[in-house]
Short mmCIF file of C-alpha atoms in Angstrom, two decimals:
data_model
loop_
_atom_site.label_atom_id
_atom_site.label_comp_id
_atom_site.label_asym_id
_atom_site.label_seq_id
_atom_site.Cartn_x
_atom_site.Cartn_y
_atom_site.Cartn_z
CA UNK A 96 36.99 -9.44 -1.52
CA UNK A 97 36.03 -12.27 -2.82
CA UNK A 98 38.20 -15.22 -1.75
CA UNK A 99 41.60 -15.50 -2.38
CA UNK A 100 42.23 -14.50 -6.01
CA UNK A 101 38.15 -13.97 -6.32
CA UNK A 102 37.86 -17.30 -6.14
CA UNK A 103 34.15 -17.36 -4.90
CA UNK A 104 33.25 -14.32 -7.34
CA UNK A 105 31.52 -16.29 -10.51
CA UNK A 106 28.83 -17.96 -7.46
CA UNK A 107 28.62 -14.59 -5.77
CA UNK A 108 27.05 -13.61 -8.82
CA UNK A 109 24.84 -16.93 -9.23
CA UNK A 110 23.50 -16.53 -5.59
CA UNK A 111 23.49 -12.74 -5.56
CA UNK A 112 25.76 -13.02 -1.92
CA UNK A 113 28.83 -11.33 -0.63
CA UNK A 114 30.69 -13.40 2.21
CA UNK A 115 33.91 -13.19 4.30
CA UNK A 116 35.88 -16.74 5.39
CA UNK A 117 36.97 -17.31 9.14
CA UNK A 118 34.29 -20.18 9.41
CA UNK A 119 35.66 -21.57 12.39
CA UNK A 120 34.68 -18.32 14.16
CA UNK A 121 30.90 -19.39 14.13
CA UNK A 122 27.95 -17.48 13.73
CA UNK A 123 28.87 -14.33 14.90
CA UNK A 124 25.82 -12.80 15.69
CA UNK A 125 25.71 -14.51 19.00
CA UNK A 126 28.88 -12.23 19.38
CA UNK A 127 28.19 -8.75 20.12
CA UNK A 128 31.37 -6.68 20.46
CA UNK A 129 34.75 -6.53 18.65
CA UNK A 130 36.32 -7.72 21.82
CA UNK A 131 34.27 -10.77 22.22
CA UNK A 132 34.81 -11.18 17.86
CA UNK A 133 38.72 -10.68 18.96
CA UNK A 134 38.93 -13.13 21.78
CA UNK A 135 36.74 -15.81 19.79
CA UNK A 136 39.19 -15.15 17.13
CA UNK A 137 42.12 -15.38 18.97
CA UNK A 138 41.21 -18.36 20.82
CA UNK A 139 40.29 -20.07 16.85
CA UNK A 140 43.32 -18.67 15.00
CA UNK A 141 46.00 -17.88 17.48
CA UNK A 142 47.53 -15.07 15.05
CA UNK A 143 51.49 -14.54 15.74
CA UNK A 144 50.32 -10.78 15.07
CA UNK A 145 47.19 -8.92 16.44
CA UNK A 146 45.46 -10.04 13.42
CA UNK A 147 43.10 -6.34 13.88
CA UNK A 148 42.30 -6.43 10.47
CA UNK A 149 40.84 -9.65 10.52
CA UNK A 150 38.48 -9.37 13.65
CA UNK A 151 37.39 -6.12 12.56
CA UNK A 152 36.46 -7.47 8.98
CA UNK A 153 34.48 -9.78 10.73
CA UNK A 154 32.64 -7.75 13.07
CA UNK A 155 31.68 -4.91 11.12
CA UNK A 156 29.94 -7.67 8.41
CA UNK A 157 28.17 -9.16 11.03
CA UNK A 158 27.23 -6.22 12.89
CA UNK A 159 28.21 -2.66 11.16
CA UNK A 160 27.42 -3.89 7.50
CA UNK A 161 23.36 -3.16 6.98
CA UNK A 162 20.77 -3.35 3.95
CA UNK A 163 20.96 -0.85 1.56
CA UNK A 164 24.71 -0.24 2.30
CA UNK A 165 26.74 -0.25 -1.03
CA UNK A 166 29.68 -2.58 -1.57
CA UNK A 167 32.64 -2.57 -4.13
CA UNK A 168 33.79 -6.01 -4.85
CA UNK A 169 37.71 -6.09 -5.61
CA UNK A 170 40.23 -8.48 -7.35
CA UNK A 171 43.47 -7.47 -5.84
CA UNK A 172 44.25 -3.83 -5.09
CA UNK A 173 43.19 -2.65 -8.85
CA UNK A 174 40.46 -4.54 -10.20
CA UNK A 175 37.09 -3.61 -9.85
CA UNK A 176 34.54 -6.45 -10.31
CA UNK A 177 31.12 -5.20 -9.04
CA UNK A 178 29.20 -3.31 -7.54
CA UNK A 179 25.85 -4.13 -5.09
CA UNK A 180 23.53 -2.77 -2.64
CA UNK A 181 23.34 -5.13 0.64
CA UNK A 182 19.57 -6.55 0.95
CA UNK A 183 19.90 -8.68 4.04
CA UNK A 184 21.07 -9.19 7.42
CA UNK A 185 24.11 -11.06 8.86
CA UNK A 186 23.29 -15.30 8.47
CA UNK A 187 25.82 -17.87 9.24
CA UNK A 188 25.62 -20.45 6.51
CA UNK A 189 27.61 -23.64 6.71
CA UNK A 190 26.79 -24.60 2.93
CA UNK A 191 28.71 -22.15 1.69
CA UNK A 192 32.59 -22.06 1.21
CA UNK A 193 32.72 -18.63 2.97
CA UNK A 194 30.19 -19.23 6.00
CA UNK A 195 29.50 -15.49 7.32
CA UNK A 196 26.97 -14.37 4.15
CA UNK A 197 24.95 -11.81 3.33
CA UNK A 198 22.63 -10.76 0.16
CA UNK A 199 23.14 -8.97 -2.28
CA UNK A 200 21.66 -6.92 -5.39
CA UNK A 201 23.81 -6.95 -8.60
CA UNK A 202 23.94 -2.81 -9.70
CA UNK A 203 26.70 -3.52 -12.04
CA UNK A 204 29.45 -6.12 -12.76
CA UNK A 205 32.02 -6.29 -15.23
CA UNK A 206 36.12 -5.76 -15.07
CA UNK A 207 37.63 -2.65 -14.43
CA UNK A 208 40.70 -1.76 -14.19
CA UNK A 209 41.46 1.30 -11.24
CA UNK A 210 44.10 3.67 -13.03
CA UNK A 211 44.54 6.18 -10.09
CA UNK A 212 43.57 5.17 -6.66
CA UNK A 213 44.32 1.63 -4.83
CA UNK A 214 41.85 -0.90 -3.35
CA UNK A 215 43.30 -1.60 0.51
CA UNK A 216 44.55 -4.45 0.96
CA UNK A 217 42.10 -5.50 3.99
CA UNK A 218 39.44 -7.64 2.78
CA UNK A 219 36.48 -5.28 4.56
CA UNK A 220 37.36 -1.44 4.41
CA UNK A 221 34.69 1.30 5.05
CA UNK A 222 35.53 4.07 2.27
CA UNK A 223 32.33 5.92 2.98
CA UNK A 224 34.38 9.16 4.10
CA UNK A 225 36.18 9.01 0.62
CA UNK A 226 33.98 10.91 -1.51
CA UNK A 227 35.96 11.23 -4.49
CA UNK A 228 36.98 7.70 -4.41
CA UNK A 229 33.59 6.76 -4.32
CA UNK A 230 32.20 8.69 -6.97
CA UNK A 231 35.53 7.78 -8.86
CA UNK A 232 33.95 4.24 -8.32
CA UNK A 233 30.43 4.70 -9.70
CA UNK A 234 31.85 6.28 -12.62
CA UNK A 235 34.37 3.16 -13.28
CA UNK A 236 31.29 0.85 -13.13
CA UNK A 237 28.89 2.92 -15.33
CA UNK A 238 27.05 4.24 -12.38
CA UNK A 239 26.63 7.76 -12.83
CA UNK A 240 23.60 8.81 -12.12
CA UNK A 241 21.64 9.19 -8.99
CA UNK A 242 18.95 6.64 -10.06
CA UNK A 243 21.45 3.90 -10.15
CA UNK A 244 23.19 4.33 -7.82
CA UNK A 245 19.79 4.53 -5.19
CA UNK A 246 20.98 8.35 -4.33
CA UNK A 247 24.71 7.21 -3.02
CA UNK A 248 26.46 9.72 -5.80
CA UNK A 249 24.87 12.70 -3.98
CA UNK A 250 25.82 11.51 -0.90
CA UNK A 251 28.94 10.77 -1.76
CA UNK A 252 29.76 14.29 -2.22
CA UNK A 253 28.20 15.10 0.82
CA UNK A 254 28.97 12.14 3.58
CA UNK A 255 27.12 13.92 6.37
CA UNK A 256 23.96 13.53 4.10
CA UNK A 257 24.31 9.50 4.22
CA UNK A 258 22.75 7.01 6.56
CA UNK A 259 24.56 4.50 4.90
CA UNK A 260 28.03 3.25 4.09
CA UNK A 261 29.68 2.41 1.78
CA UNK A 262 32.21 -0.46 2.00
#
């Protein structure tokens, strides 16, 4: 999600980025497994719970997240706000308000209001194995058709048919 009540969503837009907080954690792709992401996070946040969420979030965008994969972007647990296709790799950018970025391509953005299903509440969630939640999703956001949507409705219906996934 985007910030704290999508607080970071209108320059999202502008810079065509997604990008998850936790600065203090570094540049994570000098980190390369979610034990080393959980210790580092540990050691930087010193949670009074286990905080798995968290260090997950932050490894699979630095390391599980990969171009081309598709990402709903979420106000809350019922708004949807966009919709884009990952073009880049993991960078660690100090400039920006949420360090751990990554680009993006814009394949539709508006406000939409879920009226079935609930976002989770986590701020990274892989809903690739949902099919009908993710076609539910394309649909909400006008993207119906396979030549929007890069081929992902198709393989929505049919997860084993995607390489990638769909966050």
């Amino acid at each position: 999600s985007p910030g704290e009540n999508a607080d970071c969503w209108n320059d999202w837009q502008q810079k065509k980025i997604i990008s998850i907080g936790w600065n203090e954690l570094g540049d994570l792709s000098k980190v390369d497994t979610l034990s080393d992401v959980g210790k580092l996070y540990k050691e930087k946040y010193k949670p009074e719970n286990s905080a798995k969420n968290n260090i997950l979030a932050n490894f699979e965008f630095a390391h599980r997240l990969k171009e081309n994969d598709i990402v709903f972007v979420k106000s809350g647990q019922t708004e949807l706000l966009g919709v884009g296709r990952v073009t880049s790799g993991y960078k660690f950018d100090k400039s920006e308000v949420q360090s751990h970025t990554r680009k993006v391509e814009w394949l539709s953005i508006g406000e939409w209001t879920l009226k079935s299903d609930k976002f989770a509440i986590k701020t990274l969630t892989d809903i690739t194995e949902y099919s009908s939640f993710v076609e539910y999703l394309f649909k909400l956001s006008g993207l119906n058709d396979s030549s929007s949507t890069g081929g992902f409705m198709e393989k929505a219906k049919k997860p084993s048919l995607s390489k990638n996934t769909i966050f």
